Each structure stands twice: as structure tokens, then as C-alpha cells.
PDB file of C-alpha atoms and ligand atoms in Angstrom:
ATOM      1  CA  MET A   1      73.255 -28.453  24.950  1.00 52.00           C
ATOM      2  CA  SER A   2      70.119 -26.570  26.283  1.00 61.00           C
ATOM      3  CA  GLN A   3      67.845 -29.643  28.418  1.00 67.00           C
ATOM      4  CA  THR A   4      64.325 -27.482  27.295  1.00 80.00           C
ATOM      5  CA  LEU A   5      64.623 -27.819  23.828  1.00 77.00           C
ATOM      6  CA  LEU A   6      66.637 -31.843  24.868  1.00 78.00           C
ATOM      7  CA  ALA A   7      63.285 -31.825  26.552  1.00 84.00           C
ATOM      8  CA  MET A   8      61.045 -30.559  23.949  1.00 81.00           C
ATOM      9  CA  THR A   9      61.975 -32.855  21.418  1.00 82.00           C
ATOM     10  CA  LYS A  10      61.359 -36.091  22.853  1.00 83.00           C
ATOM     11  CA  ASP A  11      58.250 -34.472  24.175  1.00 85.00           C
ATOM     12  CA  LEU A  12      57.436 -33.961  21.107  1.00 82.00           C
ATOM     13  CA  ILE A  13      59.033 -37.215  19.760  1.00 78.00           C
ATOM     14  CA  MET A  14      57.036 -39.688  22.700  1.00 80.00           C
ATOM     15  CA  ALA A  15      54.454 -37.826  20.891  1.00 82.00           C
ATOM     16  CA  GLN A  16      54.517 -38.730  17.325  1.00 79.00           C
ATOM     17  CA  ILE A  17      55.383 -42.588  18.848  1.00 75.00           C
ATOM     18  CA  GLN A  18      52.532 -42.899  20.785  1.00 80.00           C
ATOM     19  CA  ALA A  19      50.243 -40.820  18.051  1.00 81.00           C
ATOM     20  CA  LYS A  20      51.684 -44.014  16.009  1.00 77.00           C
ATOM     21  CA  THR A  21      52.750 -41.461  13.213  1.00 77.00           C
ATOM     22  CA  LEU A  22      55.894 -42.422  13.942  1.00 75.00           C
ATOM     23  CA  PRO A  23      57.852 -45.880  13.827  1.00 78.00           C
ATOM     24  CA  PRO A  24      59.781 -46.615  17.019  1.00 72.00           C
ATOM     25  CA  ASP A  25      62.944 -47.764  14.734  1.00 78.00           C
ATOM     26  CA  GLU A  26      62.552 -44.332  12.919  1.00 80.00           C
ATOM     27  CA  MET A  27      62.984 -42.432  16.267  1.00 75.00           C
ATOM     28  CA  HIS A  28      66.624 -41.304  16.359  1.00 79.00           C
ATOM     29  CA  GLN A  29      66.116 -40.066  13.150  1.00 82.00           C
ATOM     30  CA  ALA A  30      63.274 -37.722  13.893  1.00 80.00           C
ATOM     31  CA  LEU A  31      65.335 -37.284  17.216  1.00 78.00           C
ATOM     32  CA  GLN A  32      68.100 -35.701  15.610  1.00 83.00           C
ATOM     33  CA  ARG A  33      65.894 -33.827  12.976  1.00 83.00           C
ATOM     34  CA  THR A  34      63.925 -32.427  15.659  1.00 81.00           C
ATOM     35  CA  TYR A  35      66.183 -30.731  18.251  1.00 81.00           C
ATOM     36  CA  ALA A  36      68.104 -29.511  15.220  1.00 84.00           C
ATOM     37  CA  THR A  37      65.187 -28.206  14.080  1.00 82.00           C
ATOM     38  CA  LEU A  38      64.411 -26.426  17.402  1.00 80.00           C
ATOM     39  CA  MET A  39      68.089 -25.246  17.657  1.00 82.00           C
ATOM     40  CA  THR A  40      67.667 -23.198  14.712  1.00 81.00           C
ATOM     41  CA  LEU A  41      64.792 -21.794  16.209  1.00 77.00           C
ATOM     42  CA  LYS A  42      66.353 -20.376  19.251  1.00 79.00           C
ATOM     43  CA  ALA A  43      68.769 -19.315  16.953  1.00 80.00           C
ATOM     44  CA  GLN A  44      66.676 -17.863  15.651  1.00 76.00           C
ATOM     45  CA  GLU A  45      65.127 -15.811  19.350  1.00 73.00           C
ATOM     46  CA  GLU A  46      68.439 -15.088  20.527  1.00 75.00           C
ATOM     47  CA  ALA A  47      68.822 -13.410  17.204  1.00 75.00           C
ATOM     48  CA  ASN A  48      65.847 -11.111  16.860  1.00 68.00           C
ATOM     49  CA  GLY A  49      66.018 -10.880  20.657  1.00 62.00           C
ATOM     50  CA  SER A  50      61.733 -12.306  19.535  1.00 57.00           C
ATOM     51  CA  VAL A  51      60.087 -15.224  18.410  1.00 54.00           C
ATOM     52  CA  ALA A  52      60.116 -15.439  15.141  1.00 52.00           C
ATOM     53  CA  VAL A  53      56.388 -14.796  13.794  1.00 57.00           C
ATOM     54  CA  VAL A  54      55.605 -14.179  10.299  1.00 60.00           C
ATOM     55  CA  THR A  55      54.739 -10.671   9.577  1.00 61.00           C
ATOM     56  CA  PRO A  56      51.945 -10.437   7.245  1.00 59.00           C
ATOM     57  CA  GLU A  57      52.718  -9.179   4.084  1.00 60.00           C
ATOM     58  CA  ILE A  58      51.794  -5.898   3.253  1.00 58.00           C
ATOM     59  CA  PRO A  59      49.711  -5.903   0.099  1.00 55.00           C
ATOM     60  CA  SER A  60      51.346  -3.678  -2.620  1.00 57.00           C
ATOM     61  CA  LYS A  61      48.289  -3.651  -4.962  1.00 62.00           C
ATOM     62  CA  PRO A  62      45.791  -1.060  -4.075  1.00 65.00           C
ATOM     63  CA  ILE A  63      42.830  -3.260  -2.304  1.00 74.00           C
ATOM     64  CA  ASN A  64      39.802  -4.589  -4.010  1.00 87.00           C
ATOM     65  CA  TRP A  65      36.843  -3.847  -2.323  1.00 92.00           C
ATOM     66  CA  ARG A  66      34.604  -5.983  -5.151  1.00 92.00           C
ATOM     67  CA  LYS A  67      36.076  -8.513  -3.540  1.00 92.00           C
ATOM     68  CA  SER A  68      34.750  -7.284  -0.531  1.00 95.00           C
ATOM     69  CA  ILE A  69      31.075  -7.401  -1.730  1.00 94.00           C
ATOM     70  CA  THR A  70      30.126 -10.192  -2.362  1.00 94.00           C
ATOM     71  CA  LYS A  71      26.203 -12.473  -2.060  1.00 92.00           C
ATOM     72  CA  HIS A  72      26.265 -12.756   1.235  1.00 93.00           C
ATOM     73  CA  LEU A  73      28.118 -10.924   3.043  1.00 94.00           C
ATOM     74  CA  VAL A  74      30.583  -7.018   3.236  1.00 95.00           C
ATOM     75  CA  THR A  75      34.209  -6.933   5.212  1.00 95.00           C
ATOM     76  CA  CYS A  76      34.904  -4.003   6.548  1.00 96.00           C
ATOM     77  CA  LEU A  77      37.995  -3.182   4.576  1.00 95.00           C
ATOM     78  CA  GLU A  78      39.398  -1.715   7.820  1.00 95.00           C
ATOM     79  CA  CYS A  79      39.609  -5.129  10.128  1.00 96.00           C
ATOM     80  CA  GLY A  80      38.432  -7.782   8.064  1.00 94.00           C
ATOM     81  CA  ALA A  81      34.906  -7.922   9.772  1.00 95.00           C
ATOM     82  CA  SER A  82      32.356  -8.646   7.821  1.00 95.00           C
ATOM     83  CA  PHE A  83      28.832  -7.991   8.202  1.00 94.00           C
ATOM     84  CA  LYS A  84      26.005  -7.587   5.912  1.00 94.00           C
ATOM     85  CA  GLN A  85      25.681  -4.700   5.735  1.00 94.00           C
ATOM     86  CA  LEU A  86      28.965  -2.301   7.041  1.00 95.00           C
ATOM     87  CA  SER A  87      27.021   0.260   9.387  1.00 95.00           C
ATOM     88  CA  VAL A  88      27.852   4.553  10.813  1.00 95.00           C
ATOM     89  CA  ARG A  89      28.757   2.951  13.435  1.00 96.00           C
ATOM     90  CA  HIS A  90      31.556   0.468  12.621  1.00 97.00           C
ATOM     91  CA  LEU A  91      32.656   2.723  10.304  1.00 97.00           C
ATOM     92  CA  LYS A  92      33.063   5.369  13.221  1.00 97.00           C
ATOM     93  CA  GLU A  93      35.383   2.670  15.215  1.00 96.00           C
ATOM     94  CA  HIS A  94      37.549   3.694  12.323  1.00 96.00           C
ATOM     95  CA  GLY A  95      37.932   6.500  11.718  1.00 97.00           C
ATOM     96  CA  LEU A  96      35.667   6.788   9.162  1.00 96.00           C
ATOM     97  CA  ASP A  97      32.206   7.337   7.788  1.00 95.00           C
ATOM     98  CA  GLY A  98      30.648   6.009   4.546  1.00 95.00           C
ATOM     99  CA  LYS A  99      32.177   9.104   1.691  1.00 95.00           C
ATOM    100  CA  ALA A 100      34.802   8.519   3.670  1.00 96.00           C
ATOM    101  CA  TYR A 101      35.753   4.543   3.271  1.00 96.00           C
ATOM    102  CA  ARG A 102      34.382   5.013   0.197  1.00 95.00           C
ATOM    103  CA  ILE A 103      37.440   7.064  -0.969  1.00 94.00           C
ATOM    104  CA  LYS A 104      39.903   5.792   1.161  1.00 94.00           C
ATOM    105  CA  TYR A 105      39.254   2.082  -0.598  1.00 93.00           C
ATOM    106  CA  GLY A 106      38.070   3.442  -4.054  1.00 93.00           C
ATOM    107  CA  ILE A 107      34.383   2.610  -4.050  1.00 94.00           C
ATOM    108  CA  PRO A 108      32.213   4.550  -6.232  1.00 94.00           C
ATOM    109  CA  ARG A 109      29.832   6.542  -4.470  1.00 93.00           C
ATOM    110  CA  THR A 110      26.745   4.559  -5.921  1.00 93.00           C
ATOM    111  CA  GLN A 111      27.414   0.805  -3.854  1.00 93.00           C
ATOM    112  CA  ALA A 112      26.057   0.136  -1.909  1.00 93.00           C
ATOM    113  CA  LEU A 113      28.101  -1.670   1.738  1.00 95.00           C
ATOM    114  CA  ALA A 114      26.148  -4.434   2.279  1.00 94.00           C
ATOM    115  CA  ALA A 115      25.961  -7.312   0.906  1.00 94.00           C
ATOM    116  CA  ARG A 116      24.684  -7.452  -2.321  1.00 91.00           C
ATOM    117  CA  GLU A 117      21.703  -9.601  -1.015  1.00 87.00           C
ATOM    118  CA  THR A 118      20.374  -7.353   1.638  1.00 85.00           C
ATOM    119  CA  THR A 119      21.277  -4.130  -1.171  1.00 83.00           C
ATOM    120  CA  SER A 120      19.284  -6.028  -3.228  1.00 85.00           C
ATOM    121  CA  LYS A 121      16.107  -7.248  -0.795  1.00 83.00           C
ATOM    122  CA  ARG A 122      16.300  -3.594   0.247  1.00 81.00           C
ATOM    123  CA  GLN A 123      15.989  -2.520  -3.356  1.00 82.00           C
ATOM    124  CA  GLU A 124      12.961  -4.459  -3.704  1.00 85.00           C
ATOM    125  CA  ILE A 125      11.351  -3.678  -0.554  1.00 82.00           C
ATOM    126  CA  VAL A 126      11.452   0.397  -1.438  1.00 81.00           C
ATOM    127  CA  GLN A 127      10.159  -0.837  -5.469  1.00 82.00           C
ATOM    128  CA  ARG A 128       7.437  -2.596  -2.970  1.00 84.00           C
ATOM    129  CA  SER A 129       6.460  -0.109  -1.330  1.00 83.00           C
ATOM    130  CA  ARG A 130       7.189   2.984  -2.772  1.00 82.00           C
ATOM    131  CA  PRO A 131       7.632   5.279  -0.498  1.00 79.00           C
ATOM    132  CA  TRP A 132       8.524   7.913  -2.686  1.00 80.00           C
ATOM    133  CA  GLU A 133       4.649   7.612  -3.044  1.00 83.00           C
ATOM    134  CA  LYS A 134       4.160   9.410   0.374  1.00 83.00           C
ATOM    135  CA  ALA A 135       6.676  12.204  -0.506  1.00 84.00           C
ATOM    136  CA  PRO A 136       4.388  15.430  -0.666  1.00 85.00           C
ATOM    137  CA  THR A 137       5.427  17.507  -4.316  1.00 86.00           C
ATOM    138  CA  PHE A 138       4.599  13.423  -5.105  1.00 86.00           C
ATOM    139  CA  VAL A 139       1.353  12.841  -4.170  1.00 86.00           C
ATOM    140  CA  LYS A 140       0.861  16.314  -5.661  1.00 88.00           C
ATOM    141  CA  ALA A 141       3.064  15.489  -9.320  1.00 89.00           C
ATOM    142  CA  GLN A 142       0.315  11.924  -9.022  1.00 88.00           C
ATOM    143  CA  LYS A 143      -2.736  14.315  -8.746  1.00 89.00           C
ATOM    144  CA  GLU A 144      -1.755  16.930 -11.943  1.00 91.00           C
ATOM    145  CA  LYS A 145      -1.185  13.706 -14.104  1.00 90.00           C
ATOM    146  CA  GLN A 146      -4.385  12.072 -13.344  1.00 90.00           C
ATOM    147  CA  ARG A 147      -6.261  15.702 -13.914  1.00 92.00           C
ATOM    148  CA  ALA A 148      -4.289  15.967 -17.135  1.00 91.00           C
ATOM    149  CA  LYS A 149      -5.338  12.827 -17.824  1.00 90.00           C
ATOM    150  CA  ALA A 150      -8.900  12.800 -16.974  1.00 91.00           C
ATOM    151  CA  ALA A 151      -9.007  16.424 -19.772  1.00 90.00           C
ATOM    152  CA  VAL A 152      -7.406  14.124 -22.420  1.00 89.00           C
ATOM    153  CA  ALA A 153      -9.540  11.563 -21.941  1.00 89.00           C
ATOM    154  CA  GLN A 154     -11.988  14.022 -22.005  1.00 88.00           C
ATOM    155  CA  ARG A 155     -10.735  15.197 -24.831  1.00 89.00           C
ATOM    156  CA  LYS A 156     -10.937  11.808 -26.751  1.00 86.00           C
ATOM    157  CA  LYS A 157     -14.581  11.003 -25.709  1.00 86.00           C
ATOM    158  CA  THR A 158     -15.489  14.230 -27.435  1.00 85.00           C
ATOM    159  CA  ALA A 159     -13.440  13.419 -30.352  1.00 85.00           C
ATOM    160  CA  ARG A 160     -14.722  10.099 -30.465  1.00 83.00           C
ATOM    161  CA  ALA A 161     -18.288  11.122 -30.107  1.00 81.00           C
ATOM    162  CA  GLN A 162     -18.376  13.414 -33.078  1.00 79.00           C
ATOM    163  CA  ALA A 163     -15.963  10.706 -35.293  1.00 76.00           C
ATOM    164  CA  SER A 164     -19.149   9.002 -34.716  1.00 70.00           C
ATOM    165  CA  GLY A 165     -22.202  11.379 -35.111  1.00 62.00           C
ATOM    166  CA  HIS A 166     -20.303  11.625 -38.831  1.00 58.00           C
ATOM    167  CA  HIS A 167     -19.881   8.090 -38.976  1.00 55.00           C
ATOM    168  CA  GLY A 168     -24.255   7.565 -38.912  1.00 49.00           C
ATOM    169  CA  ARG A 169     -24.286   9.216 -42.915  1.00 53.00           C
TER     170      ARG A 169
HETATM  171 ZN1   ZN B   1      36.080  -2.420  10.684  1.00 82.17          ZN
END
């Protein structure tokens, strides 16, 4: 009999008795059960040459990236870390960039790699500050539009003036 296993069994049982999870009269049965369990584990350990650990299940289904992007967090499908936003710098740690990451997990190009909350907040900020309005092409187009509008307004005014002139007969 292995002295270590017996010692371990005894310690486990004593701990249970002290914690009052095990009535003393059930001690013998518990001792046997625990010892048997430890023996099985030891046999497995020897058979495998290493401690029997539960190997994580390899997902057979393709990863559903949609689950990785929630309202508050985006989970890195490479390492499982969670962020408000999956940064280029973090992806670089996996040898990926946004494009490669999206391709690898079948994420659409238009999908932001950020928590939905963050995405909508950013869209809100963009909508509010309207950065494109500062773009030269936009400013130019806007001026032309105003000029065209002014011309139309002028034409309307003239037309109205003519019309009212005719009304006055
Ligand atoms: Zn990662």
C-alpha cells in the first residue's frame, strides 16, 4: 500500500470531518471510497506517464464570431481575452491584423472589432462631429450646393414676383 495515498486519504477524510460535512460513523466507508478514487487516479497517472488532465475540447464547429462581440465586450478569438475594442496592436501579438483576423473567423469586412456599445458610441460621435464636413471636397460641394440653392431661390423669387404682378389685374 502506498503510504502517500493513505496519508492523503486520511487528510481528506479528517478535513471533511472537521468541516462537519461527514458524520464520524461514515468515516470508514468514506475512507475506502476516497482511497479507491486516489488509487484509480494513481493508476491512470502511471499509465499515462503524466497526471490525467481533462484536455479542452477542440471545437468541431466553426467558431461563431457573433458570440465574440457583445454589447459591452469583444472577445479575441485567438486567446479569449476581452476588450472594449480589439486593437491592431493586440492582433499583432497573434501575427494578425484586422483583415487577416476577419478572414480567419469569417467576420464581415464591415463588422467593427469592438463592443457593440463602443461601436454605436463612436458612430454617435462621428454623427455629431461630422468630420467629413471638414474635408475640402465636402466644403467645396457644400458651397456649390448653396450657390445652386441660392440661384433656385432667386429664380423662384423672380417667378413669384412675376406671378403676383399678373395677379394684380
Ligand atoms: Zn488575443
